[in-house]
């Protein structure tokens, strides 16, 4: 007698959210460019340390959309875990790619 297959509980929305997280982390270089332009055009780059401009602000910028989606889709603990995961990954990528913008 054949046993019914069990479902793992991962559906298309979960896969789409995972893809959103990966794309968000991959777009960290774009976030660094946006952060650089915003801080440079406002003149705040003279007062803010470069680690904030090139690492912290882009990581926060890239975490906003996945955090908003996770807050609406999942419970509080899972949304917090996803948000922290995306932030840490984006922060790591921004530290690696920070050298692209430090010229001179």
Short mmCIF file of N, CA and C in Angstrom, two decimals:
data_model
loop_
_atom_site.label_atom_id
_atom_site.label_comp_id
_atom_site.label_asym_id
_atom_site.label_seq_id
_atom_site.Cartn_x
_atom_site.Cartn_y
_atom_site.Cartn_z
N UNK A 1 0.84 -1.17 0.00
CA UNK A 1 0.00 0.00 0.00
C UNK A 1 0.89 1.24 0.00
N UNK A 2 0.60 2.16 -0.84
CA UNK A 2 1.41 3.37 -0.97
C UNK A 2 1.05 4.35 0.14
N UNK A 3 2.06 4.98 0.66
CA UNK A 3 1.83 5.98 1.70
C UNK A 3 1.70 7.35 1.06
N UNK A 4 0.84 8.18 1.59
CA UNK A 4 0.70 9.52 1.01
C UNK A 4 1.97 10.34 1.24
N UNK A 5 2.29 11.15 0.27
CA UNK A 5 3.48 11.97 0.41
C UNK A 5 3.21 13.09 1.41
N UNK A 6 4.23 13.43 2.13
CA UNK A 6 4.10 14.50 3.11
C UNK A 6 4.64 15.79 2.52
N UNK A 7 4.03 16.86 2.89
CA UNK A 7 4.46 18.17 2.40
C UNK A 7 5.36 18.80 3.43
N UNK A 8 6.35 19.51 2.96
CA UNK A 8 7.32 20.08 3.88
C UNK A 8 6.88 21.43 4.44
N UNK A 9 5.87 22.03 3.87
CA UNK A 9 5.40 23.31 4.39
C UNK A 9 6.06 24.50 3.72
N UNK A 10 6.92 24.27 2.75
CA UNK A 10 7.55 25.37 2.03
C UNK A 10 6.81 25.53 0.71
N UNK A 11 6.22 26.70 0.54
CA UNK A 11 5.47 26.95 -0.67
C UNK A 11 6.12 28.01 -1.53
N UNK A 12 5.41 28.39 -2.55
CA UNK A 12 5.91 29.40 -3.48
C UNK A 12 6.14 30.74 -2.78
N UNK A 13 5.27 31.19 -1.88
CA UNK A 13 5.56 32.46 -1.20
C UNK A 13 6.85 32.43 -0.37
N UNK A 14 7.15 31.29 0.23
CA UNK A 14 8.38 31.18 1.00
C UNK A 14 9.61 31.22 0.10
N UNK A 15 9.51 30.58 -1.04
CA UNK A 15 10.61 30.61 -2.01
C UNK A 15 10.79 32.02 -2.55
N UNK A 16 9.69 32.70 -2.82
CA UNK A 16 9.76 34.08 -3.31
C UNK A 16 10.39 35.00 -2.26
N UNK A 17 10.06 34.79 -1.00
CA UNK A 17 10.67 35.59 0.06
C UNK A 17 12.17 35.31 0.16
N UNK A 18 12.56 34.06 0.05
CA UNK A 18 13.98 33.72 0.06
C UNK A 18 14.72 34.36 -1.10
N UNK A 19 14.09 34.38 -2.26
CA UNK A 19 14.68 35.03 -3.43
C UNK A 19 14.79 36.53 -3.21
N UNK A 20 13.79 37.13 -2.58
CA UNK A 20 13.85 38.55 -2.25
C UNK A 20 15.03 38.85 -1.33
N UNK A 21 15.26 37.99 -0.35
CA UNK A 21 16.38 38.18 0.57
C UNK A 21 17.71 38.08 -0.16
N UNK A 22 17.84 37.12 -1.06
CA UNK A 22 19.08 36.94 -1.80
C UNK A 22 19.33 38.13 -2.73
N UNK A 23 18.29 38.58 -3.42
CA UNK A 23 18.43 39.73 -4.32
C UNK A 23 18.75 40.99 -3.52
N UNK A 24 18.16 41.13 -2.37
CA UNK A 24 18.43 42.29 -1.53
C UNK A 24 19.89 42.32 -1.08
N UNK A 25 20.42 41.20 -0.69
CA UNK A 25 21.82 41.14 -0.29
C UNK A 25 22.73 41.37 -1.50
N UNK A 26 22.35 40.84 -2.64
CA UNK A 26 23.16 41.02 -3.85
C UNK A 26 23.15 42.47 -4.32
N UNK A 27 22.13 43.22 -3.98
CA UNK A 27 22.03 44.62 -4.40
C UNK A 27 22.70 45.57 -3.43
N UNK A 28 23.49 45.05 -2.53
CA UNK A 28 24.16 45.90 -1.54
C UNK A 28 25.09 46.91 -2.20
N UNK A 29 25.72 46.55 -3.29
CA UNK A 29 26.59 47.48 -4.01
C UNK A 29 25.79 48.68 -4.52
N UNK A 30 24.58 48.44 -4.98
CA UNK A 30 23.70 49.54 -5.38
C UNK A 30 23.32 50.40 -4.18
N UNK A 31 23.09 49.76 -3.04
CA UNK A 31 22.80 50.50 -1.81
C UNK A 31 23.97 51.36 -1.37
N UNK A 32 25.18 50.88 -1.58
CA UNK A 32 26.35 51.68 -1.25
C UNK A 32 26.43 52.92 -2.15
N UNK A 33 26.13 52.73 -3.41
CA UNK A 33 26.15 53.86 -4.33
C UNK A 33 25.09 54.90 -3.94
N UNK A 34 23.89 54.45 -3.62
CA UNK A 34 22.82 55.36 -3.20
C UNK A 34 23.22 56.09 -1.92
N UNK A 35 23.77 55.37 -0.96
CA UNK A 35 24.21 55.98 0.29
C UNK A 35 25.29 57.02 0.04
N UNK A 36 26.24 56.69 -0.82
CA UNK A 36 27.31 57.64 -1.15
C UNK A 36 26.76 58.90 -1.77
N UNK A 37 25.83 58.77 -2.71
CA UNK A 37 25.25 59.94 -3.37
C UNK A 37 24.45 60.78 -2.38
N UNK A 38 23.66 60.14 -1.53
CA UNK A 38 22.83 60.88 -0.57
C UNK A 38 23.70 61.62 0.44
N UNK A 39 24.67 60.94 1.02
CA UNK A 39 25.52 61.60 2.01
C UNK A 39 26.38 62.69 1.38
N UNK A 40 26.84 62.45 0.14
CA UNK A 40 27.68 63.45 -0.53
C UNK A 40 26.87 64.67 -0.96
N UNK A 41 25.66 64.46 -1.45
CA UNK A 41 24.86 65.60 -1.91
C UNK A 41 24.31 66.44 -0.76
N UNK A 42 24.12 65.84 0.40
CA UNK A 42 23.64 66.61 1.54
C UNK A 42 24.77 67.25 2.34
N UNK A 43 25.99 66.85 2.08
CA UNK A 43 27.12 67.40 2.81
C UNK A 43 27.40 66.73 4.14
N UNK A 44 26.65 65.70 4.44
CA UNK A 44 26.84 65.00 5.71
C UNK A 44 28.06 64.09 5.70
N UNK A 45 28.65 63.88 4.54
CA UNK A 45 29.81 63.00 4.49
C UNK A 45 31.01 63.59 5.23
N UNK A 46 30.99 64.87 5.50
CA UNK A 46 32.07 65.49 6.27
C UNK A 46 31.95 65.18 7.76
N UNK A 47 30.75 64.86 8.23
CA UNK A 47 30.50 64.67 9.66
C UNK A 47 30.28 63.21 10.06
N UNK A 48 29.97 62.37 9.09
CA UNK A 48 29.64 60.97 9.37
C UNK A 48 30.85 60.11 9.01
N UNK A 49 31.22 59.16 9.86
CA UNK A 49 32.35 58.28 9.53
C UNK A 49 32.07 57.46 8.26
N UNK A 50 33.13 57.13 7.56
CA UNK A 50 32.97 56.42 6.29
C UNK A 50 32.40 55.02 6.48
N UNK A 51 32.62 54.40 7.63
CA UNK A 51 32.06 53.07 7.85
C UNK A 51 30.53 53.12 7.88
N UNK A 52 29.97 54.23 8.31
CA UNK A 52 28.52 54.39 8.29
C UNK A 52 28.02 54.57 6.86
N UNK A 53 28.74 55.38 6.09
CA UNK A 53 28.32 55.66 4.71
C UNK A 53 28.44 54.43 3.84
N UNK A 54 29.53 53.68 3.96
CA UNK A 54 29.80 52.57 3.06
C UNK A 54 29.34 51.21 3.57
N UNK A 55 29.04 51.08 4.85
CA UNK A 55 28.67 49.76 5.37
C UNK A 55 27.32 49.74 6.07
N UNK A 56 27.17 50.54 7.09
CA UNK A 56 25.97 50.47 7.92
C UNK A 56 24.72 50.96 7.19
N UNK A 57 24.79 52.13 6.57
CA UNK A 57 23.62 52.67 5.87
C UNK A 57 23.17 51.79 4.71
N UNK A 58 24.09 51.27 3.86
CA UNK A 58 23.63 50.38 2.79
C UNK A 58 23.02 49.08 3.31
N UNK A 59 23.59 48.54 4.38
CA UNK A 59 23.03 47.31 4.94
C UNK A 59 21.62 47.55 5.49
N UNK A 60 21.44 48.69 6.15
CA UNK A 60 20.09 49.03 6.63
C UNK A 60 19.13 49.26 5.48
N UNK A 61 19.60 49.94 4.45
CA UNK A 61 18.77 50.22 3.28
C UNK A 61 18.32 48.94 2.60
N UNK A 62 19.22 47.98 2.49
CA UNK A 62 18.88 46.72 1.83
C UNK A 62 18.06 45.79 2.70
N UNK A 63 17.97 46.07 3.98
CA UNK A 63 17.20 45.23 4.90
C UNK A 63 15.75 45.68 5.02
N UNK A 64 15.44 46.89 4.60
CA UNK A 64 14.10 47.45 4.83
C UNK A 64 13.00 46.63 4.15
N UNK A 65 13.15 46.34 2.88
CA UNK A 65 12.09 45.62 2.16
C UNK A 65 11.90 44.19 2.67
N UNK A 66 12.96 43.39 2.82
CA UNK A 66 12.73 42.06 3.39
C UNK A 66 12.16 42.08 4.80
N UNK A 67 12.54 43.08 5.60
CA UNK A 67 11.99 43.17 6.95
C UNK A 67 10.50 43.48 6.92
N UNK A 68 10.10 44.37 6.02
CA UNK A 68 8.68 44.70 5.91
C UNK A 68 7.86 43.51 5.44
N UNK A 69 8.38 42.78 4.48
CA UNK A 69 7.67 41.59 3.98
C UNK A 69 7.61 40.52 5.06
N UNK A 70 8.71 40.32 5.77
CA UNK A 70 8.73 39.30 6.82
C UNK A 70 7.79 39.65 7.96
N UNK A 71 7.68 40.93 8.29
CA UNK A 71 6.79 41.34 9.37
C UNK A 71 5.32 41.07 9.03
N UNK A 72 4.98 41.20 7.76
CA UNK A 72 3.59 40.95 7.36
C UNK A 72 3.32 39.47 7.14
N UNK A 73 4.34 38.71 6.79
CA UNK A 73 4.13 37.33 6.39
C UNK A 73 4.31 36.32 7.53
N UNK A 74 5.27 36.56 8.41
CA UNK A 74 5.64 35.56 9.41
C UNK A 74 5.38 36.07 10.83
N UNK A 75 5.51 35.17 11.79
CA UNK A 75 5.37 35.58 13.18
C UNK A 75 6.59 36.40 13.60
N UNK A 76 6.53 36.96 14.77
CA UNK A 76 7.56 37.91 15.21
C UNK A 76 8.95 37.31 15.28
N UNK A 77 9.06 36.12 15.80
CA UNK A 77 10.38 35.48 15.96
C UNK A 77 11.01 35.15 14.59
N UNK A 78 10.22 34.61 13.70
CA UNK A 78 10.75 34.26 12.38
C UNK A 78 11.06 35.51 11.56
N UNK A 79 10.25 36.55 11.69
CA UNK A 79 10.52 37.80 10.99
C UNK A 79 11.79 38.45 11.51
N UNK A 80 12.01 38.41 12.81
CA UNK A 80 13.23 38.96 13.38
C UNK A 80 14.45 38.18 12.92
N UNK A 81 14.34 36.86 12.87
CA UNK A 81 15.46 36.04 12.42
C UNK A 81 15.80 36.33 10.96
N UNK A 82 14.78 36.48 10.13
CA UNK A 82 15.02 36.79 8.71
C UNK A 82 15.64 38.17 8.56
N UNK A 83 15.15 39.13 9.32
CA UNK A 83 15.68 40.49 9.24
C UNK A 83 17.13 40.55 9.69
N UNK A 84 17.45 39.90 10.79
CA UNK A 84 18.83 39.88 11.28
C UNK A 84 19.72 39.15 10.28
N UNK A 85 19.24 38.08 9.70
CA UNK A 85 20.02 37.34 8.72
C UNK A 85 20.35 38.17 7.49
N UNK A 86 19.36 38.88 6.98
CA UNK A 86 19.58 39.73 5.81
C UNK A 86 20.52 40.88 6.17
N UNK A 87 20.34 41.48 7.34
CA UNK A 87 21.20 42.58 7.74
C UNK A 87 22.66 42.14 7.89
N UNK A 88 22.88 41.01 8.54
CA UNK A 88 24.25 40.53 8.73
C UNK A 88 24.89 40.18 7.39
N UNK A 89 24.12 39.54 6.50
CA UNK A 89 24.66 39.20 5.18
C UNK A 89 24.97 40.46 4.37
N UNK A 90 24.08 41.44 4.41
CA UNK A 90 24.31 42.69 3.68
C UNK A 90 25.48 43.46 4.28
N UNK A 91 25.63 43.40 5.59
CA UNK A 91 26.76 44.06 6.24
C UNK A 91 28.08 43.40 5.84
N UNK A 92 28.08 42.08 5.77
CA UNK A 92 29.29 41.37 5.35
C UNK A 92 29.65 41.71 3.90
N UNK A 93 28.65 41.74 3.03
CA UNK A 93 28.90 42.09 1.63
C UNK A 93 29.39 43.53 1.53
N UNK A 94 28.82 44.42 2.31
CA UNK A 94 29.23 45.82 2.23
C UNK A 94 30.67 46.01 2.73
N UNK A 95 31.10 45.23 3.71
CA UNK A 95 32.49 45.31 4.15
C UNK A 95 33.44 44.79 3.07
N UNK A 96 33.01 43.77 2.34
CA UNK A 96 33.84 43.23 1.27
C UNK A 96 33.94 44.21 0.11
N UNK A 97 32.83 44.84 -0.24
CA UNK A 97 32.81 45.73 -1.40
C UNK A 97 33.12 47.18 -1.05
N UNK A 98 33.42 47.47 0.20
CA UNK A 98 33.71 48.84 0.60
C UNK A 98 34.92 49.40 -0.14
N UNK A 99 35.86 48.56 -0.49
CA UNK A 99 37.05 49.00 -1.18
C UNK A 99 36.78 49.55 -2.57
N UNK A 100 35.65 49.22 -3.16
CA UNK A 100 35.32 49.73 -4.48
C UNK A 100 35.10 51.24 -4.48
N UNK A 101 34.67 51.77 -3.35
CA UNK A 101 34.32 53.19 -3.27
C UNK A 101 35.41 54.03 -2.61
N UNK A 102 36.33 53.41 -1.92
CA UNK A 102 37.39 54.16 -1.25
C UNK A 102 38.52 54.40 -2.24
N UNK A 103 38.45 55.52 -2.89
CA UNK A 103 39.43 55.88 -3.91
C UNK A 103 40.31 56.99 -3.36
N UNK A 104 41.58 56.81 -3.49
CA UNK A 104 42.50 57.89 -3.10
C UNK A 104 43.05 57.80 -1.75
#
